[in-house]
Coordinates of C-alpha atoms and ligand atoms in Angstrom, one line a residue:
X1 CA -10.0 -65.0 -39.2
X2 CA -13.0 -62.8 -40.5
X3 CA -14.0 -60.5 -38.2
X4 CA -17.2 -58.5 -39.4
X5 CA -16.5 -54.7 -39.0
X6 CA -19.7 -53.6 -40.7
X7 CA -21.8 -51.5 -38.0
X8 CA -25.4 -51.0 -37.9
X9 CA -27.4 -48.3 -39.8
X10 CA -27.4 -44.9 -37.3
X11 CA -30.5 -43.4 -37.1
X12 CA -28.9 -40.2 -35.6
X13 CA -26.3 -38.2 -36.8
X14 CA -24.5 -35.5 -34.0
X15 CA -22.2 -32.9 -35.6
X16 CA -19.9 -31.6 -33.0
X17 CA -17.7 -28.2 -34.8
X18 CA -21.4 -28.0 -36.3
X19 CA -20.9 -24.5 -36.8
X20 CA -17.2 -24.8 -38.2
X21 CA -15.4 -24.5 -41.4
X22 CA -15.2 -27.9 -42.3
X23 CA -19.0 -28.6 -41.8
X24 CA -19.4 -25.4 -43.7
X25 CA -17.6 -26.5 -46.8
X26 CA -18.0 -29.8 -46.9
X27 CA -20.3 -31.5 -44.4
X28 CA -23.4 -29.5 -45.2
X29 CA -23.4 -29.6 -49.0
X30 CA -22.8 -32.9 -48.4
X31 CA -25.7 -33.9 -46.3
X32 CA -27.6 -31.8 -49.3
X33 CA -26.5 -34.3 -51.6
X34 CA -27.4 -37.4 -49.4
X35 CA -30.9 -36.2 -49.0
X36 CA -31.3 -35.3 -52.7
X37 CA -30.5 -39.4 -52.8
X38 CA -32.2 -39.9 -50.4
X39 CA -29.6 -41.7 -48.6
X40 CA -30.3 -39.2 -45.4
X41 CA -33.5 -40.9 -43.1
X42 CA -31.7 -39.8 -39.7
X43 CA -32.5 -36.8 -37.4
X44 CA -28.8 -34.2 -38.2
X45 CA -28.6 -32.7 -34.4
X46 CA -25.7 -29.9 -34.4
X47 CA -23.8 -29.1 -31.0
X48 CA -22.8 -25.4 -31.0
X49 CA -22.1 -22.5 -28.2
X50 CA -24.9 -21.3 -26.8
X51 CA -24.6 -18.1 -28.7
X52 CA -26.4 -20.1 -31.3
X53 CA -30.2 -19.8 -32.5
X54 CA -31.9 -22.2 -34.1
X55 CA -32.7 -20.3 -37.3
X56 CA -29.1 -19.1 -36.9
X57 CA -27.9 -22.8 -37.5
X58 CA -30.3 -23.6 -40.0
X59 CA -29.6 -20.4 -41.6
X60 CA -26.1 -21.1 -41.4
X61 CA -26.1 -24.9 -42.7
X62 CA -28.4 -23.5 -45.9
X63 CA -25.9 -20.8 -46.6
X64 CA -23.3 -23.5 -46.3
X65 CA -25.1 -25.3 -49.3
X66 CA -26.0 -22.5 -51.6
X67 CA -22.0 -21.3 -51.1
X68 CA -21.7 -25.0 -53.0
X69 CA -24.3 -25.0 -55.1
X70 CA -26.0 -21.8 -55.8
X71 CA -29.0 -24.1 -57.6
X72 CA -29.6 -26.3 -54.9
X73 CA -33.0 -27.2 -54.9
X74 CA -35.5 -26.1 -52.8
X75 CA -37.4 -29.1 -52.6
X76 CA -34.0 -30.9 -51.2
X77 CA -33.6 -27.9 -48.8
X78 CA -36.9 -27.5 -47.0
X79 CA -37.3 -31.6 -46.0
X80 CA -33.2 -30.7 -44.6
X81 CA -33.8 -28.0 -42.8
X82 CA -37.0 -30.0 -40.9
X83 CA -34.0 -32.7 -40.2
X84 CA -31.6 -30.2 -38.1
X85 CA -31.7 -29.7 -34.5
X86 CA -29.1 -27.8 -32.4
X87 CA -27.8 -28.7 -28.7
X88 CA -26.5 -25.0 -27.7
X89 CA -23.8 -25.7 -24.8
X90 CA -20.2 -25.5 -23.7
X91 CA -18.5 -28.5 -24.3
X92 CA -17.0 -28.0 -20.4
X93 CA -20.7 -27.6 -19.1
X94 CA -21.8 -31.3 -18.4
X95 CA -25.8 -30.2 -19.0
X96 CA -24.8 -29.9 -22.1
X97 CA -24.3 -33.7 -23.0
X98 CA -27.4 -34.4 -20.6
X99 CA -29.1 -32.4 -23.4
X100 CA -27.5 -34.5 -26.2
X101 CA -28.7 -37.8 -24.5
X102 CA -32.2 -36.7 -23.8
X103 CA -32.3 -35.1 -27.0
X104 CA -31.4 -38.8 -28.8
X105 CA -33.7 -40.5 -26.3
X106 CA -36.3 -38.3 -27.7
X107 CA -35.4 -39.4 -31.2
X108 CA -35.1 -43.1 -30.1
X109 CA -32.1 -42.8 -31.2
X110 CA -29.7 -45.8 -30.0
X111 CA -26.9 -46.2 -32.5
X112 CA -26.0 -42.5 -33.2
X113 CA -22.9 -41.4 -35.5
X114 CA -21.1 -38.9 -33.5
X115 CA -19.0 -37.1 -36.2
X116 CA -16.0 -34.9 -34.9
X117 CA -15.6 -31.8 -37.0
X118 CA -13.2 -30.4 -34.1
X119 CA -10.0 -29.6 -33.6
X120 CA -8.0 -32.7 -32.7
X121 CA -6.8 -31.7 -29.3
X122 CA -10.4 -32.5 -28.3
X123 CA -11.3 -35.5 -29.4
X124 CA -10.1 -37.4 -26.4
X125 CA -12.5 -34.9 -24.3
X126 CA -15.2 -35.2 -26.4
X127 CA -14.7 -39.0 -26.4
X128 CA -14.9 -39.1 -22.2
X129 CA -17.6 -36.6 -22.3
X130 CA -19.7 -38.9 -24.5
X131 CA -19.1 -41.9 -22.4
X132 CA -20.5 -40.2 -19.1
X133 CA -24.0 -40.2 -20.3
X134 CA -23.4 -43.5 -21.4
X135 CA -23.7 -42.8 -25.0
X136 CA -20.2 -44.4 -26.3
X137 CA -22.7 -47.5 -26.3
X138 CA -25.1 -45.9 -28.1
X139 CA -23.1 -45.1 -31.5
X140 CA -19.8 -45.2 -33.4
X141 CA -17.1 -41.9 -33.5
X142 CA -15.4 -40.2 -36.7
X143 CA -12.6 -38.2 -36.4
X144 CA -11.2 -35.8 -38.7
X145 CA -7.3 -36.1 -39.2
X146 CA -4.9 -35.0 -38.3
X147 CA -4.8 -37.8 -36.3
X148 CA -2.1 -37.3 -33.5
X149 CA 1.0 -35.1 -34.5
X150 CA 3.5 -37.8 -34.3
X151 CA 3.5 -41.3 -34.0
X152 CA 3.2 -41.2 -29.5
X153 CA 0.7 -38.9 -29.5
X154 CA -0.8 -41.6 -32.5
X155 CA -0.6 -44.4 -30.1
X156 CA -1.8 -42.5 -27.1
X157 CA -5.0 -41.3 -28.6
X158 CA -5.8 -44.5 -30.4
X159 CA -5.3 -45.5 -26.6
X160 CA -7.5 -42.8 -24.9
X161 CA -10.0 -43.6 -27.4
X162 CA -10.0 -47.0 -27.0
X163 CA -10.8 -46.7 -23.7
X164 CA -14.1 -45.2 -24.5
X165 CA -14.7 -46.7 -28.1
X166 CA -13.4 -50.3 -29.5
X167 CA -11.6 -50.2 -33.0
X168 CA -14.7 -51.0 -34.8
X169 CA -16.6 -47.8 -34.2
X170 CA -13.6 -45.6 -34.5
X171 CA -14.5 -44.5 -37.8
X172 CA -11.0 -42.7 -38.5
X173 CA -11.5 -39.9 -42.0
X174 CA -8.6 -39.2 -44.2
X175 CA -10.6 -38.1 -47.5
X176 CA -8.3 -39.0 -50.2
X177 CA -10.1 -42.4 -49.0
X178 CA -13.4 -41.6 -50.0
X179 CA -12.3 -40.4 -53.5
X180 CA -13.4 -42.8 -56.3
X181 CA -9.7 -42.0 -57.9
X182 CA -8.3 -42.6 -55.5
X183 CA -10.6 -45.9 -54.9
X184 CA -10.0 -47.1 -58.6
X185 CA -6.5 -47.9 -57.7
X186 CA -7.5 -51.3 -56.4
X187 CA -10.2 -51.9 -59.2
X188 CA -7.6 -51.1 -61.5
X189 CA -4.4 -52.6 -60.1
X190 CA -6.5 -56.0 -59.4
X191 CA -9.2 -56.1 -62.2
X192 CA -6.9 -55.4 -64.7
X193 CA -4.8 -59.1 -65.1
X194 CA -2.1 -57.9 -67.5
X195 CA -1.1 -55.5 -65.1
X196 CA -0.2 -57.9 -61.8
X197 CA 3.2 -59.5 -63.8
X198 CA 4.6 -56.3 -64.2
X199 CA 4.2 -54.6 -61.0
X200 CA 6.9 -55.2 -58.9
X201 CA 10.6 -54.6 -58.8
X202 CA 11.6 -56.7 -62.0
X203 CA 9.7 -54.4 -64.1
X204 CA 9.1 -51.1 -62.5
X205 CA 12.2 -48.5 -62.4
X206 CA 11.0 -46.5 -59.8
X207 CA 7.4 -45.0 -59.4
X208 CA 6.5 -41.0 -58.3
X209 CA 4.0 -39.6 -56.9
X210 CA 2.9 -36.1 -56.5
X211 CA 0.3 -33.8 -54.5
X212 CA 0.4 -30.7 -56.5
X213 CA -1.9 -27.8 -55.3
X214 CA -1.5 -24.1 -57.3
X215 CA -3.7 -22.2 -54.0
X216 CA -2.0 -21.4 -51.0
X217 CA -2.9 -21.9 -47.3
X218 CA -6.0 -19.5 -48.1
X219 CA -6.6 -18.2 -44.4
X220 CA -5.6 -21.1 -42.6
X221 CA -2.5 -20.1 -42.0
X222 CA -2.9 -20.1 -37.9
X223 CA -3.7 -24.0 -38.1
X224 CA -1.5 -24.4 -41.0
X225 CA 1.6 -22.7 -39.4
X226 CA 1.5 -25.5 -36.5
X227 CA 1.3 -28.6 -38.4
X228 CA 3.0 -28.1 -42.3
X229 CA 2.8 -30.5 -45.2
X230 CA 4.4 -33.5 -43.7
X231 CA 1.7 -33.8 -41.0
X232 CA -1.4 -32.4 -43.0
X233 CA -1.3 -34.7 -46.1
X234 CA 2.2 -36.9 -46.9
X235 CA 1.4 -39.1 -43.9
X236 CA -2.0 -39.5 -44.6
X237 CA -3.0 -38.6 -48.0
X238 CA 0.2 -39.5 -50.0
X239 CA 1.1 -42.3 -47.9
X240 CA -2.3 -44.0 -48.2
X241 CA -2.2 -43.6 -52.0
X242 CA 1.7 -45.3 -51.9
X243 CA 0.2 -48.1 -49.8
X244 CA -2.6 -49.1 -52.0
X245 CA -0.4 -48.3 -55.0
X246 CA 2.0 -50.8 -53.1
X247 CA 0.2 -53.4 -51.6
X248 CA -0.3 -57.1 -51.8
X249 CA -4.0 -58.3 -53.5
X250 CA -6.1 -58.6 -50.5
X251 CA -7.8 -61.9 -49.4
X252 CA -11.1 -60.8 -49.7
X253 CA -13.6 -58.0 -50.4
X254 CA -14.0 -57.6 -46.5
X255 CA -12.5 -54.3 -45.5
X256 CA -10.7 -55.8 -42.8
X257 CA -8.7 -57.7 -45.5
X258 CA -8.0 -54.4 -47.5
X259 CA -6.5 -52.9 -44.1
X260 CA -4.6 -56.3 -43.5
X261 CA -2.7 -55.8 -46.6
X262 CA -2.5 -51.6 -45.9
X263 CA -0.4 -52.6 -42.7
X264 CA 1.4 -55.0 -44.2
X265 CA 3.0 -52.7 -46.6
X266 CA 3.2 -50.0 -44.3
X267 CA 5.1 -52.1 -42.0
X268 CA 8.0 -53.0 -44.4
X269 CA 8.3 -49.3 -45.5
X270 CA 11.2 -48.0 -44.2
X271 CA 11.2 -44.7 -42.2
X272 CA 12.0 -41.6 -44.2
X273 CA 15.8 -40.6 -43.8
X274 CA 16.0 -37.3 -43.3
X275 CA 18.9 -36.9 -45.5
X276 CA 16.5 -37.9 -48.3
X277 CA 13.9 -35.2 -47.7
X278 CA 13.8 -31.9 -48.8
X279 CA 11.7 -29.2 -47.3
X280 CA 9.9 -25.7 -49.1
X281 CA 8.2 -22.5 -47.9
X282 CA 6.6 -21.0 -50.8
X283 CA 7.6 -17.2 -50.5
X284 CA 5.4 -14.7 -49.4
X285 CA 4.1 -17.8 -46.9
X286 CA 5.7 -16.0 -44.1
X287 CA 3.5 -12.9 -44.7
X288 CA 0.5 -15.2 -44.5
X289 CA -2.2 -13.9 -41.4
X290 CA -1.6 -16.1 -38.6
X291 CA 2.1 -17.2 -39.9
X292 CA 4.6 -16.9 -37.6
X293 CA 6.9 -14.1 -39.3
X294 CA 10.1 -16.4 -39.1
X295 CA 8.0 -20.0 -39.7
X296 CA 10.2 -22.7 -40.5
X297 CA 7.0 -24.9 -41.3
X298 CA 7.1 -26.5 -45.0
X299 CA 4.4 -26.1 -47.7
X300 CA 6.4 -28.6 -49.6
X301 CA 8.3 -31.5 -48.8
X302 CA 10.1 -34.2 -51.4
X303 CA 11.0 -37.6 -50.1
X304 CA 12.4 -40.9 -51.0
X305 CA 10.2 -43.8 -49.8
X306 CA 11.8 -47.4 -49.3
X307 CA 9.4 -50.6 -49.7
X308 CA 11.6 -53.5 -47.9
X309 CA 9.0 -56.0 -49.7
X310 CA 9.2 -58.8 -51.8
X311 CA 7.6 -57.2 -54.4
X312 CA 9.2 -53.5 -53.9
X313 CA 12.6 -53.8 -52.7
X314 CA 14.9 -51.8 -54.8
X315 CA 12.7 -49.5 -56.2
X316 CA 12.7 -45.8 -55.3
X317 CA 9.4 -44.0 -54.7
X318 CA 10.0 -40.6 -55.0
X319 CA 6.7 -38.8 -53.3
X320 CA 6.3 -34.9 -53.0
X321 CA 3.6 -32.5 -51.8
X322 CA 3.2 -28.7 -51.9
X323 CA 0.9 -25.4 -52.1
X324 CA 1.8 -22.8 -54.5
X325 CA 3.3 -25.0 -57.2
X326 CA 2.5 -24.9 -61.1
X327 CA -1.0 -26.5 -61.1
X328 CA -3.4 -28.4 -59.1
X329 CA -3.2 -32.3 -60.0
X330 CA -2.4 -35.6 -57.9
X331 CA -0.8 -38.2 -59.9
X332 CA 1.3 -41.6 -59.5
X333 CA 3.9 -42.3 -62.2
X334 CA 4.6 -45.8 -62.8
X335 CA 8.1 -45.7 -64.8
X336 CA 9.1 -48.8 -66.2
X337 CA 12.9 -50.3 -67.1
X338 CA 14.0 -49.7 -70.6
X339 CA 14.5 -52.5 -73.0
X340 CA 17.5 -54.7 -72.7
X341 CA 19.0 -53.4 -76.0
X342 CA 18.1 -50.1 -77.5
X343 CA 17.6 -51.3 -81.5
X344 CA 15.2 -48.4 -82.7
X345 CA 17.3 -45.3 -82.8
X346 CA 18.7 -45.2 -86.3
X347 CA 18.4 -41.7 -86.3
X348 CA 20.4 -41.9 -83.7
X349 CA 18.4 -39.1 -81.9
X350 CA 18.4 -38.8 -78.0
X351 CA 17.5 -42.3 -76.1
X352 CA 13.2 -43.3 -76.2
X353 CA 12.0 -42.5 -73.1
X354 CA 10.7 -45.3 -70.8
X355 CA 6.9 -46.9 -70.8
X356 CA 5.0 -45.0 -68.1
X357 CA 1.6 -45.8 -66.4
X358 CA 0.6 -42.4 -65.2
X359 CA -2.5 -42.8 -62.5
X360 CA -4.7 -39.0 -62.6
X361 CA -6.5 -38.7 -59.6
X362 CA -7.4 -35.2 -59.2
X363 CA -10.1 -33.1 -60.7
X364 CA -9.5 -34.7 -64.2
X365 CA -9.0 -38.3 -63.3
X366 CA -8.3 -41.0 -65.7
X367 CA -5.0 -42.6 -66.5
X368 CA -2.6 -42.5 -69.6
X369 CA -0.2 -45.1 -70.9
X370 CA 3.1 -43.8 -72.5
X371 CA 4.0 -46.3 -75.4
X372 CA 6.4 -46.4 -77.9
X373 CA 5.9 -46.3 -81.7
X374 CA 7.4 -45.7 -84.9
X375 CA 8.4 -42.4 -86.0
X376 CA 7.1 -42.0 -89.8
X377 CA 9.8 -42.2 -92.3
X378 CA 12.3 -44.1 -93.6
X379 CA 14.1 -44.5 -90.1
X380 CA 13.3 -47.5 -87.5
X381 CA 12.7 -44.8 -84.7
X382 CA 10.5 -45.5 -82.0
X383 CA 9.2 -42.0 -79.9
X384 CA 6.7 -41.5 -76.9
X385 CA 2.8 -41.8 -77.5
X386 CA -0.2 -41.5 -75.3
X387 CA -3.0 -43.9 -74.8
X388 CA -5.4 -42.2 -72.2
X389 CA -8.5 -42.3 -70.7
X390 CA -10.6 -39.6 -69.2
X391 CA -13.1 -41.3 -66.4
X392 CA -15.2 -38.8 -66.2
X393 CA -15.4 -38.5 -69.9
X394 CA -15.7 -42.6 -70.2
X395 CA -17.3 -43.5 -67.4
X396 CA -20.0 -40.4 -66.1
X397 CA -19.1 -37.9 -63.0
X398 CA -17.7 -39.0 -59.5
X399 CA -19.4 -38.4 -56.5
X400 CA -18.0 -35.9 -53.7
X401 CA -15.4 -38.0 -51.1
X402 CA -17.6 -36.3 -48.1
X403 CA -21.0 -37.4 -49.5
X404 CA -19.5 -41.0 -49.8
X405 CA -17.8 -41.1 -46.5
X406 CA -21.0 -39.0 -44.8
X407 CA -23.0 -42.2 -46.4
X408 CA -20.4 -45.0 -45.4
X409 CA -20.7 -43.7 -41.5
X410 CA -24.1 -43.7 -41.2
X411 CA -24.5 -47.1 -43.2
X412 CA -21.6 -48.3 -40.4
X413 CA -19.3 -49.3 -43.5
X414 CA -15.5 -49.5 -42.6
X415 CA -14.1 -50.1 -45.9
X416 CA -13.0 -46.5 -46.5
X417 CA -11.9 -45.5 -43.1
X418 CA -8.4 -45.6 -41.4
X419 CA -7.4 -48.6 -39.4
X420 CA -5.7 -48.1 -35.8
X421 CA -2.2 -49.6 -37.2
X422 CA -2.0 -48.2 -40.4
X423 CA -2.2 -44.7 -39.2
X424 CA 0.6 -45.5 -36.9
X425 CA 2.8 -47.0 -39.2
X426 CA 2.1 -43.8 -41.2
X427 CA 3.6 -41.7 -38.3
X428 CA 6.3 -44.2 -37.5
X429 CA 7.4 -43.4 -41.3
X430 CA 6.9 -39.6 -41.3
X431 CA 8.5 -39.6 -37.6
X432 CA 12.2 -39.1 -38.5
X433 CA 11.3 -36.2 -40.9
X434 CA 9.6 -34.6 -38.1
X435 CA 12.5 -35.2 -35.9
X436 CA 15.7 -33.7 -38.0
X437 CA 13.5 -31.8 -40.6
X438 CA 16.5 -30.0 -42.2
X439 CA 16.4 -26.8 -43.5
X440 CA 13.0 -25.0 -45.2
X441 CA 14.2 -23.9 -48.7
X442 CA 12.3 -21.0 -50.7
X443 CA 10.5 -21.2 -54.0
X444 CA 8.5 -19.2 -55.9
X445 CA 4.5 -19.6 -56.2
X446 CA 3.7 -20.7 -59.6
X447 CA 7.1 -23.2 -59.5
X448 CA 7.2 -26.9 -59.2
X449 CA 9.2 -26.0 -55.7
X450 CA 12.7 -25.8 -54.5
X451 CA 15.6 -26.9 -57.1
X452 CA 17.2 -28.9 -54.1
X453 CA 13.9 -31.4 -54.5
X454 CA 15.7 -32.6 -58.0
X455 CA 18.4 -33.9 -56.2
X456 CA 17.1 -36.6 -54.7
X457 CA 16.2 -37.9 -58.1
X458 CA 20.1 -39.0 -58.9
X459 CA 20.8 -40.9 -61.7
X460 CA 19.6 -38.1 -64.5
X461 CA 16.3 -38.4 -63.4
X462 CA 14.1 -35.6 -63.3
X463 CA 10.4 -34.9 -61.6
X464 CA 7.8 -35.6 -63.8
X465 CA 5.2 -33.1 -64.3
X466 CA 1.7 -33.7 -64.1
X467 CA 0.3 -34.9 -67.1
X468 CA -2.6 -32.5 -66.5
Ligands
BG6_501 C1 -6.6 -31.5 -46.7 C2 -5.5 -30.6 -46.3 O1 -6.6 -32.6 -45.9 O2 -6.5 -31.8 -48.0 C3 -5.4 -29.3 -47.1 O3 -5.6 -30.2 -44.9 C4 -5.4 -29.7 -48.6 O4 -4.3 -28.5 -46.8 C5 -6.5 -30.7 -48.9 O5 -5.6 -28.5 -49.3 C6 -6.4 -31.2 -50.3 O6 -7.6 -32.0 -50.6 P1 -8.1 -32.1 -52.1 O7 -9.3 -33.0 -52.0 O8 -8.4 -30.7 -52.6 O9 -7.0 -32.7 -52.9

């Protein structure tokens, strides 16, 4: 049955963590762009201590934006600027959400996005606090991930939540969703006809992916040091990339269908076995401000993935993510069976390596086909060759996954958000790793991670590195 998630246009947007670090680096310059587009018609009211001046938050939200963009255009700016309004208040202080609502009554606001730039532990707060001016029926909630820190406290806040907000205006962020990369995995999986046949277990040898990042926890080590790399970005991030890498065409363009299919292959991945997981601390992680000095918490972590599916049973996916590794890239490796019989090696040089589809979705994003071909001479030789494709290059620059996400919310478009069960089969998969992590195993900054992360390769296989 169809059941039409599409919201109504906002004509308010509330920033709660207004004056935080994730509206500073990405929700302000991303509201710039949206009113360069002029996708932005809606008041922008901020809710901030009340330590807070007006011209302090304005100030604040246009440093934000030059930090960005240091040409940002003042033409863009001033009409901005005019749009912001700040609530100053304790979130404790119950005036303080009397403000908010007499502040959207004064806008006529009546379908408000209230976006939650806040540390998790208050969203269920904020959620309650909303609802006793009545305005959980005046708008639709985004939350920021993490969200929960393991697959009950999942369920229970999807379950506090609920009683405040229904599903459909639970408008749950994970911004690897919101990146046209990462997006362009369904276009290309399911535009692309020659590619369907061969993706499943008859043809594909196993399939890697990996979250590379070369910076380190760059001063957030106080929230990093309580949640690691298994909570901030394998179960959403990676695992959100396996499942659309994974899952079955969906039945429609609807974006309840593309979540339909999202659960379906999270539910027949099995939970990680701990005994096929491998955990890192970069070194020097420890001496981090606001890292415990003897943190066990992982900047890396390797893992097997099972798919119990039709389509994916038998095939390992090998997924890893980490800070302080070689380079920066993200990038799924589709590795292919060999031939049946090897009968171009005359030369009788080492074996030719296997066809790979390697999926770029970083900075650089694109994809790259390894082939085989002749060697030149008088040999029959085959050896690797590239066919690639830069998208930026071929098809013009991507936009910002904020600015597309910041325009989905207000236009009350689900299609890139997180569903209710997919996020908690993502925990129920993560949850064993979080239970018997196993030991934290050094590397060095600058390395591809701990050596003990090639050992869950087996069978002579290696980690493939980046193709960036
Ligand atoms: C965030 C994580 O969700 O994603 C960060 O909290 C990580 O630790 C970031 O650095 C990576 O995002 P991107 O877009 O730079 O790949």
């Amino acid at each position: 049955m169809l059941v039409d998630t599409h919201q109504p246009t906002a004509d308010a947007l509330v920033l709660f963590g207004s004056t935080g670090d994730l509206a500073k680096r990405k929700l302000f310059p991303a509201l710039y762009h949206l009113e360069r587009t002029d996708q932005l018609n809606v008041p922008v009211i901020g809710v901030a201590r009340s330590d807070w001046s007006d011209e302090a938050f304005c100030q604040h939200a246009h440093d934000a934006i030059i930090a960005a963009d240091p040409h940002a255009d003042a033409a863009v700016l001033e009409p901005l600027m005019k749009r912001l309004d700040l609530i100053q208040g304790d979130y404790a202080d119950q005036s303080t959400w009397e403000t908010l609502r007499d502040t959207l009554d004064r806008h006529s606001s009546s379908n408000a996005v209230f976006y939650m730039a806040i540390p998790p532990s208050m969203f269920p707060e904020v959620a309650r606090r909303l609802a006793s001016v009545g305005l959980n029926e005046r708008g639709r909630i985004v939350v920021e991930k993490p969200f929960g820190r393991d697959y009950e406290s999942a369920v229970q806040l999807n379950t506090t939540l609920h009683t405040v907000f229904p599903e459909e205006r639970i408008f749950r962020i994970d911004h690897y969703l919101g990146k046209e990369s990462v997006e362009d995995l369904l276009v290309f999986r399911f535009s692309n006809t020659m590619l369907e046949p061969i993706w499943n277990r008859r043809y594909v040898r196993s399939v890697q992916v990996t979250m590379s990042e070369s910076i380190g926890v760059e001063g957030r080590g106080s929230f990093y040091d309580g949640v690691g790399a298994i909570r901030d970005v394998l179960q959403n991030h990676l695992l959100q990339v396996v499942a659309l890498l994974a899952m079955e065409p969906p039945a429609g363009p609807e974006p309840q269908f593309l979540s339909d299919e999202k659960a379906k292959v999270m539910t027949a991945m099995s939970a990680i076995d701990p005994s096929r997981l491998v955990r890192g601390q970069y070194v020097g992680y420890r001496d981090e401000p606001g890292v415990a000095a003897d943190s066990q918490v992982e900047t890396y972590v390797a893992a097997q993935v099972t798919i119990e599916s039709w389509r994916w049973a038998g095939v390992p996916w090998f997924v890893r993510v980490g800070k302080g590794l070689t380079t920066a890239a993200t990038e799924a490796v589709i590795e292919f069976h060999s031939p049946p019989r090897m009968l171009f090696d005359e030369a009788g040089g080492p074996p030719p390596g296997r066809n790979l589809v390697r999926l770029r979705l970083g900075k650089r994003d694109g994809v790259t086909f390894t082939l085989q071909a002749k060697t030149p001479g008088p040999h029959l030789d085959s050896q690797d060759v590239d066919v690639s494709v830069d998208f930026a290059a071929a098809l013009g620059e991507r936009s910002e996954a904020y600015e597309r996400l910041l325009s989905d919310a207000l236009r009350g478009s689900p299609r890139r958000f997180a569903r209710q069960d997919v996020v908690e089969q993502t925990w129920r998969v993560v949850q064993p790793a979080l239970d018997t992590p196993g030991p934290v195993h050094p590397y060095f900054r600058g390395t591809w991670g701990p050596a003990e992360a090639e050992r869950l390769l087996g069978n002579g296989d290696h980690w493939l590195a980046p193709s960036i």
